[in-house]
Amino acid sequence: MTAKPSLNQLAFFASRPHPCSYLSGRNTVNLFTDPGAPMDTAIYSRLADFGFRRSGSHIYRPRCPQCQACLPMRIPVHIFQPNRAQRRTLKTNQDVQAT
């Protein structure tokens, strides 16, 4: 039987500074979780609470020493109610399909 992964057992790795994809002229450093570490929804949810995001199999968060402009947001989809403009956009784009 394997032990459940724990948040405090995760290893983290920092990228080298690179150009920020959100703000031109600024650099960023990303903090990554170990891609080989076991991950379950409970741990990912806790990481998301700390501002981590997912891109494919990579889980990371921006860690910019001179900038705090990136604010993580979580939308509770189970209580989301689209406003009038969002409903209009949805109706206008009913023919759009994702493949």
Short mmCIF file of C-alpha atoms in Angstrom, two decimals:
data_model
loop_
_atom_site.label_atom_id
_atom_site.label_comp_id
_atom_site.label_asym_id
_atom_site.label_seq_id
_atom_site.Cartn_x
_atom_site.Cartn_y
_atom_site.Cartn_z
CA MET A 1 0.00 0.00 0.00
CA THR A 2 1.41 3.42 -0.95
CA ALA A 3 1.16 6.37 1.40
CA LYS A 4 -1.01 9.30 0.39
CA PRO A 5 1.07 12.24 -0.82
CA SER A 6 1.36 15.14 1.60
CA LEU A 7 1.73 18.82 0.82
CA ASN A 8 4.68 19.22 3.19
CA GLN A 9 6.52 16.35 1.48
CA LEU A 10 6.54 18.02 -1.95
CA ALA A 11 9.79 19.29 -3.44
CA PHE A 12 9.77 22.62 -5.26
CA PHE A 13 12.11 23.93 -7.94
CA ALA A 14 12.64 27.50 -9.18
CA SER A 15 13.17 28.34 -12.84
CA ARG A 16 15.81 30.78 -13.98
CA PRO A 17 14.57 34.34 -14.49
CA HIS A 18 12.90 34.75 -17.89
CA PRO A 19 10.71 37.36 -19.61
CA CYS A 20 7.25 37.61 -18.07
CA SER A 21 4.50 36.48 -20.44
CA TYR A 22 1.99 38.81 -18.75
CA LEU A 23 3.89 42.10 -18.36
CA SER A 24 6.34 43.24 -21.03
CA GLY A 25 9.72 44.45 -19.86
CA ARG A 26 9.61 42.42 -16.66
CA ASN A 27 11.20 39.14 -15.66
CA THR A 28 9.65 36.33 -13.69
CA VAL A 29 10.72 33.20 -11.87
CA ASN A 30 8.37 30.22 -11.70
CA LEU A 31 8.20 27.88 -8.74
CA PHE A 32 7.44 24.31 -9.90
CA THR A 33 6.37 21.24 -7.97
CA ASP A 34 8.35 18.07 -8.60
CA PRO A 35 6.74 16.65 -11.77
CA GLY A 36 7.46 13.11 -10.57
CA ALA A 37 5.70 13.55 -7.24
CA PRO A 38 2.36 11.81 -6.75
CA MET A 39 -0.49 14.30 -6.97
CA ASP A 40 -4.12 13.96 -6.00
CA THR A 41 -7.01 16.41 -6.17
CA ALA A 42 -6.73 17.33 -2.48
CA ILE A 43 -3.09 18.37 -2.83
CA TYR A 44 -3.70 20.17 -6.12
CA SER A 45 -6.60 22.05 -4.53
CA ARG A 46 -4.37 23.15 -1.64
CA LEU A 47 -1.66 24.23 -4.08
CA ALA A 48 -4.26 26.25 -6.01
CA ASP A 49 -5.14 27.98 -2.73
CA PHE A 50 -1.50 29.12 -2.64
CA GLY A 51 -1.64 30.49 -6.20
CA PHE A 52 -0.33 27.49 -8.13
CA ARG A 53 -1.59 26.84 -11.66
CA ARG A 54 -1.43 23.90 -14.01
CA SER A 55 -0.15 23.78 -17.57
CA GLY A 56 -0.26 20.23 -18.86
CA SER A 57 1.52 18.12 -16.28
CA HIS A 58 3.41 21.10 -14.81
CA ILE A 59 2.15 22.72 -11.63
CA TYR A 60 3.72 26.11 -10.97
CA ARG A 61 3.24 29.62 -9.64
CA PRO A 62 4.91 32.91 -10.53
CA ARG A 63 7.36 34.02 -7.88
CA CYS A 64 8.48 37.50 -8.78
CA PRO A 65 10.48 39.27 -6.06
CA GLN A 66 9.78 42.82 -7.33
CA CYS A 67 6.23 42.29 -8.56
CA GLN A 68 2.93 41.07 -7.14
CA ALA A 69 0.76 41.85 -10.18
CA CYS A 70 -0.27 38.24 -10.88
CA LEU A 71 -3.25 37.50 -8.68
CA PRO A 72 -4.58 33.95 -8.77
CA MET A 73 -8.34 33.63 -8.96
CA ARG A 74 -10.55 30.61 -8.47
CA ILE A 75 -14.09 30.71 -9.78
CA PRO A 76 -16.49 28.48 -7.85
CA VAL A 77 -18.18 27.05 -10.95
CA HIS A 78 -20.97 25.39 -8.99
CA ILE A 79 -22.37 28.82 -8.05
CA PHE A 80 -21.39 30.77 -11.18
CA GLN A 81 -24.27 32.65 -12.78
CA PRO A 82 -23.46 34.29 -16.14
CA ASN A 83 -24.47 37.92 -16.44
CA ARG A 84 -26.42 39.34 -19.38
CA ALA A 85 -23.35 40.04 -21.52
CA GLN A 86 -21.98 36.53 -20.91
CA ARG A 87 -25.32 34.93 -21.83
CA ARG A 88 -25.41 37.04 -25.01
CA THR A 89 -21.87 35.95 -25.91
CA LEU A 90 -22.77 32.32 -25.29
CA LYS A 91 -25.83 32.60 -27.53
CA THR A 92 -23.83 34.35 -30.27
CA ASN A 93 -21.20 31.60 -30.22
CA GLN A 94 -23.44 28.54 -29.99
CA ASP A 95 -22.00 27.29 -33.28
CA VAL A 96 -18.41 27.20 -31.92
CA GLN A 97 -17.11 23.72 -31.12
CA ALA A 98 -13.96 22.64 -29.31
CA THR A 99 -12.19 19.62 -30.76
#
